């Protein structure tokens, strides 16, 4: 298989090129199926941690420098979306109900003691995280609602009654979301107070999907409220446009927090496009997204030495160019597993869009543009060749990002939050739940035999 050969070649390069990365040098990229199974396994291990209340999703088992042994609404909601799409394929969702029950309780706790549904973190027993923190974070309710709506639909399809609690929890998050568009809060990286593209686009997806869900449930006044907020939110999102480069600016109207994010470039823009359903006008082919991702790839190729150390692989991707958080202190930013995997997912999903629909099932390892083109009439050749070439290019690029992740993940694939910008070794909170979820998604997107719809809605 080609990509195994490539990694072997890289291993040789890494020794003779003056770099020596012992763990990295032995890596062989396993199959995409195997990556999905392995990352799901690690997520389940975190969900089954012995010291937590069932349903809590620890960000990581790390309890010291840094202490990530808490339940973040965002990490939990995003990961559970991956988990239920995996479990639903086996016609049962053992992880869903405990998480949903944990979240109902958390919603009530947040009302009684916190800032409301925008409370970002809970302790693993469900109590409020009482330390000073960047509050509120308004992406949480939108993410939680979107995952719950998906779980709700899955349960119905499995012939099970989703229950009144779940319905009530979804309605509460949707209502909160409708009332907090255009509302100041902290970003997903918990550093800056303002209006954030990530938060806004997830709110947009929640308003859209939520309107349809509320209507279906006969919740007409909720549906009307959600619909009425769509216009203003779209205007707000469009305010993030950086017009000279036709790309997105991560934060506008900043009122507090760190002032070092000069470029406005941030991988969270891409995350928002990737997670949950695609919702017009924010499709993955959006040139404003393409420009944002291209600039991120270019910047990160320059600033992280580990990118250049493996020049045949695409760059290692971090959160944003000015980042200084090293996973515990502030010695300098590093590439993140979840960010690098996301760029891989992006390219592979673009590849799928360029494949003619009747070729979606083909196996790219046996891909040959020439053999396919030969079977077409001469008139069809031109446009089809162009889109196949584009598909081929994007798929190869996406898979190369997965290779990049695997190279730094280590052979056991037990990823942390970051990997060191110079040595390439794992750094920051170990066994980070969100890293597994992100790599799972990339492996699914890059496997053309995998039906993606369950992950992108
Ligand atoms: C912890 C946050 O979770 C992380 O995203 C942030 O960079 C640091 N604190 C610094 O504020
Ligand atoms: C720091 C990240 O910046 C934030 O997005 C995340 O929620 C927490 N770590 C927990 O993983």
Coordinates of C-alpha atoms and ligand atoms in Angstrom, one line a residue:
X1 CA 0.0 0.0 0.0
X2 CA 1.3 3.4 -1.0
X3 CA 1.0 5.2 2.1
X4 CA 2.8 2.6 4.2
X5 CA 5.7 2.9 1.8
X6 CA 5.6 6.6 2.2
X7 CA 5.9 6.4 5.9
X8 CA 8.7 3.9 5.7
X9 CA 10.5 6.3 3.3
X10 CA 10.0 9.1 5.8
X11 CA 11.4 6.9 8.6
X12 CA 14.6 6.6 6.5
X13 CA 14.6 10.2 5.7
X14 CA 14.2 11.2 9.3
X15 CA 17.4 9.3 10.2
X16 CA 19.5 10.2 7.3
X17 CA 18.2 13.8 7.1
X18 CA 19.9 14.6 10.4
X19 CA 16.7 14.2 12.5
X20 CA 16.1 11.2 14.6
X21 CA 12.7 10.5 16.0
X22 CA 12.8 7.0 17.4
X23 CA 9.0 6.5 17.9
X24 CA 8.1 8.4 14.8
X25 CA 10.5 6.5 12.7
X26 CA 8.8 3.1 13.3
X27 CA 5.3 4.2 12.4
X28 CA 3.2 2.4 9.8
X29 CA -0.1 3.9 9.1
X30 CA -2.8 1.4 9.9
X31 CA -6.1 1.0 8.0
X32 CA -8.8 3.7 8.3
X33 CA -11.1 1.1 9.8
X34 CA -8.6 0.3 12.4
X35 CA -8.1 4.0 13.2
X36 CA -11.9 4.3 13.8
X37 CA -12.0 1.3 16.1
X38 CA -9.0 2.4 18.0
X39 CA -10.1 5.9 18.6
X40 CA -13.6 4.8 19.6
X41 CA -11.9 2.4 22.1
X42 CA -10.0 5.2 23.7
X43 CA -13.2 7.4 23.9
X44 CA -15.0 4.5 25.6
X45 CA -12.2 4.1 28.1
X46 CA -12.6 7.8 29.1
X47 CA -16.4 7.4 29.4
X48 CA -16.0 4.4 31.6
X49 CA -13.4 6.0 34.0
X50 CA -14.0 4.6 37.5
X51 CA -14.0 7.9 39.3
X52 CA -16.8 9.7 37.4
X53 CA -20.5 9.8 37.5
X54 CA -21.9 7.8 34.5
X55 CA -22.5 10.1 31.6
X56 CA -19.7 12.5 32.4
X57 CA -17.3 13.0 29.6
X58 CA -13.8 13.8 30.9
X59 CA -11.8 16.0 28.6
X60 CA -8.8 13.9 29.6
X61 CA -7.9 11.6 32.6
X62 CA -5.0 14.1 33.4
X63 CA -5.5 15.5 36.9
X64 CA -2.3 17.4 37.4
X65 CA -0.5 19.9 35.2
X66 CA -2.9 20.3 33.6
X67 CA -6.0 19.2 35.4
X68 CA -8.5 18.3 32.6
X69 CA -10.4 15.9 34.7
X70 CA -13.7 17.8 34.2
X71 CA -16.7 17.7 32.0
X72 CA -16.7 20.5 29.4
X73 CA -20.0 20.8 27.6
X74 CA -18.3 21.5 24.3
X75 CA -15.9 18.6 24.3
X76 CA -18.6 16.3 25.6
X77 CA -21.2 17.3 23.0
X78 CA -18.8 17.1 20.1
X79 CA -17.5 13.7 21.1
X80 CA -20.9 12.3 21.8
X81 CA -21.9 13.2 18.3
X82 CA -19.1 11.0 17.0
X83 CA -19.9 8.3 19.5
X84 CA -23.5 8.0 18.7
X85 CA -22.9 8.0 15.0
X86 CA -20.5 5.0 15.6
X87 CA -22.9 3.2 17.9
X88 CA -26.0 3.8 15.8
X89 CA -24.4 1.8 13.0
X90 CA -24.6 -1.2 15.4
X91 CA -28.2 -0.3 16.1
X92 CA -27.7 0.5 19.8
X93 CA -26.4 3.6 21.5
X94 CA -25.2 2.6 25.0
X95 CA -23.4 5.9 25.6
X96 CA -26.2 8.2 24.7
X97 CA -28.7 8.0 27.6
X98 CA -26.1 8.4 30.4
X99 CA -24.7 11.4 28.8
X100 CA -28.1 13.0 28.1
X101 CA -29.1 12.4 31.8
X102 CA -25.8 13.9 33.0
X103 CA -26.6 16.9 30.8
X104 CA -30.2 17.4 32.1
X105 CA -28.8 17.6 35.6
X106 CA -26.0 19.9 34.5
X107 CA -28.6 22.3 32.9
X108 CA -30.5 22.5 36.1
X109 CA -27.3 23.0 38.2
X110 CA -26.2 25.8 35.8
X111 CA -29.6 27.5 36.3
X112 CA -29.4 27.3 40.0
X113 CA -25.8 28.2 40.6
X114 CA -24.1 29.3 37.5
X115 CA -24.4 31.7 34.6
X116 CA -27.1 29.6 33.0
X117 CA -26.9 27.2 30.1
X118 CA -23.7 28.9 28.9
X119 CA -21.8 27.4 31.9
X120 CA -18.8 25.7 30.2
X121 CA -17.5 23.2 32.7
X122 CA -18.8 20.8 35.3
X123 CA -17.1 18.5 37.8
X124 CA -17.1 14.8 37.1
X125 CA -19.8 14.3 39.7
X126 CA -22.1 16.8 38.0
X127 CA -21.6 19.7 40.4
X128 CA -20.7 23.1 39.1
X129 CA -17.0 24.0 38.4
X130 CA -16.7 26.8 40.8
X131 CA -13.3 28.4 39.9
X132 CA -13.1 31.7 38.1
X133 CA -13.3 30.9 34.3
X134 CA -14.2 32.5 31.0
X135 CA -18.0 32.5 31.2
X136 CA -20.3 32.2 29.5
X137 CA -19.4 30.1 26.5
X138 CA -22.4 30.1 24.2
X139 CA -21.2 27.4 21.8
X140 CA -22.1 24.8 24.5
X141 CA -25.9 24.9 24.3
X142 CA -25.9 24.9 20.5
X143 CA -23.6 21.9 20.4
X144 CA -25.5 20.0 23.0
X145 CA -28.8 20.7 21.3
X146 CA -27.4 19.5 17.9
X147 CA -26.1 16.2 19.4
X148 CA -29.3 15.6 21.3
X149 CA -31.4 16.2 18.2
X150 CA -29.3 13.6 16.4
X151 CA -29.7 11.2 19.3
X152 CA -33.5 11.9 19.4
X153 CA -33.8 11.1 15.7
X154 CA -31.6 7.9 16.1
X155 CA -33.8 6.7 19.0
X156 CA -36.9 7.1 17.0
X157 CA -35.4 5.2 14.1
X158 CA -34.5 2.4 16.5
X159 CA -38.2 2.3 17.5
X160 CA -37.4 3.7 21.0
X161 CA -39.2 6.6 22.8
X162 CA -36.8 9.5 23.3
X163 CA -38.7 10.6 26.3
X164 CA -40.0 13.9 27.7
X165 CA -36.7 14.9 29.5
X166 CA -34.7 14.8 26.3
X167 CA -37.4 16.9 24.5
X168 CA -37.3 19.4 27.3
X169 CA -33.5 19.6 27.4
X170 CA -33.3 20.2 23.6
X171 CA -36.0 22.9 23.8
X172 CA -34.1 24.6 26.6
X173 CA -30.8 24.7 24.7
X174 CA -32.5 25.9 21.6
X175 CA -34.3 28.7 23.4
X176 CA -31.0 29.8 25.1
X177 CA -29.3 29.8 21.7
X178 CA -32.0 31.9 20.1
X179 CA -31.7 34.4 23.0
X180 CA -27.9 34.5 22.8
X181 CA -27.0 35.3 19.3
X182 CA -25.1 38.5 19.0
X183 CA -24.3 38.1 22.7
X184 CA -20.9 38.5 24.3
X185 CA -19.2 35.4 25.5
X186 CA -15.8 33.6 25.6
X187 CA -14.5 31.6 22.6
X188 CA -14.0 27.9 22.4
X189 CA -10.4 28.3 23.4
X190 CA -11.6 30.2 26.5
X191 CA -9.3 33.2 26.0
X192 CA -11.2 36.0 24.3
X193 CA -14.5 37.7 25.0
X194 CA -16.4 38.9 22.0
X195 CA -18.4 37.5 19.1
X196 CA -16.9 34.4 17.6
X197 CA -17.3 32.7 14.2
X198 CA -17.2 29.2 15.7
X199 CA -19.9 30.0 18.2
X200 CA -22.0 31.8 15.6
X201 CA -21.9 29.1 13.0
X202 CA -22.8 26.4 15.5
X203 CA -25.7 28.6 16.7
X204 CA -26.7 29.0 13.0
X205 CA -26.8 25.2 12.6
X206 CA -28.7 24.8 15.8
X207 CA -31.3 27.4 14.7
X208 CA -31.7 25.8 11.4
X209 CA -32.0 22.2 12.6
X210 CA -33.8 23.3 15.7
X211 CA -36.5 25.1 13.7
X212 CA -37.3 21.8 11.8
X213 CA -37.2 19.8 14.9
X214 CA -39.5 22.1 16.9
X215 CA -42.0 22.1 14.1
X216 CA -42.0 18.4 14.0
X217 CA -42.6 18.3 17.7
X218 CA -45.5 20.7 17.4
X219 CA -43.5 23.4 19.4
X220 CA -44.7 26.2 17.2
X221 CA -43.8 29.2 19.2
X222 CA -40.3 27.8 19.7
X223 CA -40.0 27.2 16.0
X224 CA -41.1 30.8 15.3
X225 CA -38.6 32.1 17.8
X226 CA -35.8 30.1 16.2
X227 CA -36.7 31.2 12.7
X228 CA -37.0 34.8 13.6
X229 CA -33.3 34.8 14.9
X230 CA -31.9 33.4 11.6
X231 CA -31.7 36.7 9.7
X232 CA -29.9 38.6 12.5
X233 CA -27.5 35.8 13.0
X234 CA -26.6 35.6 9.3
X235 CA -25.8 39.3 9.3
X236 CA -23.7 38.8 12.4
X237 CA -21.8 36.0 10.8
X238 CA -21.2 38.0 7.6
X239 CA -19.6 40.7 9.8
X240 CA -16.7 38.3 10.2
X241 CA -15.6 38.6 6.6
X242 CA -12.1 40.0 6.0
X243 CA -12.9 41.5 2.6
X244 CA -9.4 42.0 1.2
X245 CA -8.5 38.4 1.5
X246 CA -12.1 37.1 1.3
X247 CA -11.7 34.9 4.4
X248 CA -13.1 34.7 7.9
X249 CA -11.9 36.7 10.9
X250 CA -12.4 34.6 14.0
X251 CA -13.5 37.2 16.5
X252 CA -15.3 40.6 16.2
X253 CA -16.3 43.1 18.8
X254 CA -13.8 41.8 21.3
X255 CA -14.4 43.3 24.8
X256 CA -12.0 41.3 27.0
X257 CA -9.3 38.7 27.0
X258 CA -6.0 38.2 25.3
X259 CA -5.1 40.9 22.7
X260 CA -2.4 38.9 20.8
X261 CA -4.6 37.3 18.1
X262 CA -3.6 39.8 15.5
X263 CA -4.1 37.7 12.3
X264 CA -7.7 36.7 13.1
X265 CA -6.8 33.3 11.5
X266 CA -8.1 30.4 13.5
X267 CA -8.7 26.7 12.8
X268 CA -12.0 26.9 14.8
X269 CA -13.5 28.5 11.7
X270 CA -12.9 25.2 9.9
X271 CA -14.2 23.2 12.9
X272 CA -17.5 25.0 12.8
X273 CA -18.0 24.2 9.1
X274 CA -17.1 20.5 9.6
X275 CA -19.1 19.7 12.7
X276 CA -22.8 18.7 12.3
X277 CA -24.7 19.3 9.1
X278 CA -23.6 21.6 6.4
X279 CA -26.0 24.5 6.3
X280 CA -26.3 27.0 3.4
X281 CA -24.6 29.4 2.7
X282 CA -21.8 27.8 4.7
X283 CA -20.9 24.8 2.5
X284 CA -17.5 23.2 2.5
X285 CA -16.7 24.5 -1.0
X286 CA -17.1 28.1 0.3
X287 CA -14.2 30.2 -1.0
X288 CA -14.1 32.1 2.2
X289 CA -13.3 28.9 4.0
X290 CA -10.8 27.7 1.3
X291 CA -8.9 31.0 1.7
X292 CA -8.9 30.7 5.5
X293 CA -7.7 27.1 5.4
X294 CA -5.0 27.8 2.8
X295 CA -3.6 30.7 4.9
X296 CA -3.6 28.5 8.0
X297 CA -1.7 25.8 6.2
X298 CA 0.8 28.3 5.0
X299 CA 1.3 30.0 8.3
X300 CA 1.7 26.8 10.3
X301 CA 4.1 25.4 7.7
X302 CA 6.4 28.4 8.5
X303 CA 6.1 28.6 12.3
X304 CA 6.4 25.0 13.4
X305 CA 9.8 23.4 12.8
X306 CA 8.3 19.9 13.0
X307 CA 6.4 20.7 9.8
X308 CA 9.7 21.2 7.8
X309 CA 11.3 18.2 9.4
X310 CA 8.9 15.9 7.4
X311 CA 8.7 17.9 4.2
X312 CA 6.8 15.3 2.3
X313 CA 3.9 15.5 4.7
X314 CA 1.6 18.4 5.0
X315 CA 2.1 20.8 7.9
X316 CA 1.2 20.3 11.5
X317 CA -1.7 22.5 12.3
X318 CA -2.3 24.4 15.6
X319 CA -5.2 26.5 16.9
X320 CA -4.1 29.9 15.6
X321 CA -0.7 31.4 14.7
X322 CA -0.2 33.6 17.8
X323 CA -1.0 30.8 20.3
X324 CA 1.3 30.5 23.3
X325 CA -0.5 27.9 25.4
X326 CA 1.8 24.8 25.6
X327 CA -0.7 22.5 27.3
X328 CA 0.1 23.6 30.8
X329 CA 1.9 26.9 30.7
X330 CA 2.7 29.5 28.2
X331 CA 6.1 28.6 26.7
X332 CA 4.8 28.7 23.1
X333 CA 2.0 27.2 21.0
X334 CA 2.2 23.8 19.4
X335 CA 0.3 21.9 16.8
X336 CA -2.9 20.1 18.0
X337 CA -4.0 16.7 17.0
X338 CA -7.6 17.8 16.7
X339 CA -6.7 20.7 14.4
X340 CA -4.4 18.6 12.1
X341 CA -7.0 15.9 11.9
X342 CA -9.7 18.5 11.0
X343 CA -7.7 19.7 8.0
X344 CA -7.5 16.1 6.9
X345 CA -11.2 15.6 7.2
X346 CA -11.8 18.8 5.2
X347 CA -9.7 17.7 2.2
X348 CA -11.3 14.3 2.2
X349 CA -14.8 15.7 2.3
X350 CA -13.9 18.0 -0.5
X351 CA -12.7 15.0 -2.5
X352 CA -16.1 13.3 -2.0
X353 CA -17.8 16.3 -3.4
X354 CA -15.7 16.2 -6.6
X355 CA -16.4 12.5 -7.2
X356 CA -19.2 11.7 -9.6
X357 CA -21.9 10.2 -7.4
X358 CA -21.8 6.7 -9.0
X359 CA -18.1 6.6 -8.2
X360 CA -18.4 7.4 -4.5
X361 CA -18.0 3.8 -3.5
X362 CA -14.7 3.3 -5.3
X363 CA -11.6 2.4 -3.4
X364 CA -9.1 5.2 -3.9
X365 CA -6.2 2.8 -3.3
X366 CA -7.0 1.4 -6.7
X367 CA -7.7 4.8 -8.1
X368 CA -6.7 5.4 -11.7
X369 CA -7.9 8.4 -13.5
X370 CA -6.7 6.9 -16.8
X371 CA -8.7 3.7 -16.5
X372 CA -11.8 5.5 -15.6
X373 CA -11.5 8.1 -18.3
X374 CA -11.0 5.4 -20.9
X375 CA -14.5 4.1 -20.3
X376 CA -16.1 7.5 -21.0
X377 CA -17.3 8.9 -24.2
X378 CA -14.9 11.6 -25.5
X379 CA -17.5 14.3 -24.8
X380 CA -17.7 13.5 -21.2
X381 CA -14.0 13.3 -20.7
X382 CA -13.1 17.0 -20.1
X383 CA -15.3 17.9 -17.2
X384 CA -15.1 14.5 -15.5
X385 CA -11.4 14.4 -15.7
X386 CA -11.1 17.8 -14.1
X387 CA -13.3 16.8 -11.2
X388 CA -11.6 13.4 -10.8
X389 CA -8.2 15.0 -10.8
X390 CA -9.4 17.4 -8.1
X391 CA -10.9 14.5 -6.1
X392 CA -7.7 12.6 -6.4
X393 CA -5.7 15.6 -5.3
X394 CA -7.9 16.4 -2.3
X395 CA -8.1 12.8 -1.1
X396 CA -4.3 12.4 -1.2
X397 CA -3.9 15.6 0.7
X398 CA -6.5 14.6 3.3
X399 CA -4.9 11.2 3.8
X400 CA -1.5 12.8 4.1
X401 CA -2.8 14.9 7.0
X402 CA -4.0 11.6 8.6
X403 CA -0.5 10.3 8.2
X404 CA 0.8 13.4 9.8
X405 CA -1.4 12.8 12.8
X406 CA -0.5 9.2 13.0
X407 CA 3.2 10.0 12.9
X408 CA 2.9 12.1 16.0
X409 CA 0.2 10.1 17.8
X410 CA 2.7 7.3 18.4
X411 CA 2.1 3.7 17.6
X412 CA -0.5 3.1 20.3
X413 CA -2.4 6.1 19.0
X414 CA -3.1 7.3 22.5
X415 CA -3.1 11.0 21.6
X416 CA -2.7 13.9 23.9
X417 CA -3.9 17.5 23.2
X418 CA -0.8 18.8 21.4
X419 CA 2.5 17.6 19.9
X420 CA 5.7 19.5 20.3
X421 CA 6.4 22.1 17.6
X422 CA 10.1 21.0 17.5
X423 CA 10.4 17.4 18.5
X424 CA 6.9 16.2 17.3
X425 CA 6.3 14.3 20.6
X426 CA 3.0 14.3 22.4
X427 CA 2.4 17.2 24.8
X428 CA -0.3 18.5 27.1
X429 CA -3.2 16.7 28.6
X430 CA -2.8 13.0 27.8
X431 CA -5.5 10.8 26.2
X432 CA -7.6 13.8 25.2
X433 CA -11.1 12.7 24.3
X434 CA -11.6 15.4 21.6
X435 CA -8.4 14.3 19.8
X436 CA -9.8 10.8 19.4
X437 CA -13.1 12.1 18.2
X438 CA -11.4 14.4 15.6
X439 CA -9.2 11.6 14.3
X440 CA -12.2 9.3 14.1
X441 CA -14.0 11.8 11.9
X442 CA -10.9 12.3 9.6
X443 CA -10.5 8.5 9.2
X444 CA -14.2 8.2 8.3
X445 CA -14.1 11.0 5.8
X446 CA -11.0 9.7 4.1
X447 CA -12.5 6.2 3.8
X448 CA -14.7 6.3 0.7
X449 CA -16.4 3.1 1.7
X450 CA -17.8 4.9 4.8
X451 CA -21.2 6.5 4.5
X452 CA -20.6 9.9 6.0
X453 CA -24.1 11.2 6.5
X454 CA -24.3 10.1 10.1
X455 CA -21.3 12.3 11.0
X456 CA -22.3 15.3 9.1
X457 CA -25.7 15.8 10.5
Ligands
LIG1 C1 -6.9 26.8 29.6 C2 -7.8 26.8 28.3 O1 -8.6 25.7 28.3 C3 -6.9 27.0 27.1 O2 -7.6 26.9 26.0 C4 -6.2 28.3 27.2 O3 -5.4 28.5 26.2 C5 -5.5 28.4 28.5 N1 -6.3 28.1 29.7 C6 -5.0 29.8 28.7 O4 -6.0 30.7 28.9
LIG2 C1 -8.7 23.7 26.2 C2 -9.4 24.0 24.9 O1 -9.0 25.3 24.5 C3 -10.9 24.0 25.0 O2 -11.5 24.2 23.8 C4 -11.3 22.7 25.6 O3 -12.7 22.7 25.8 C5 -10.6 22.4 26.9 N1 -9.2 22.5 26.7 C6 -10.9 21.0 27.4 O4 -10.4 20.0 26.4

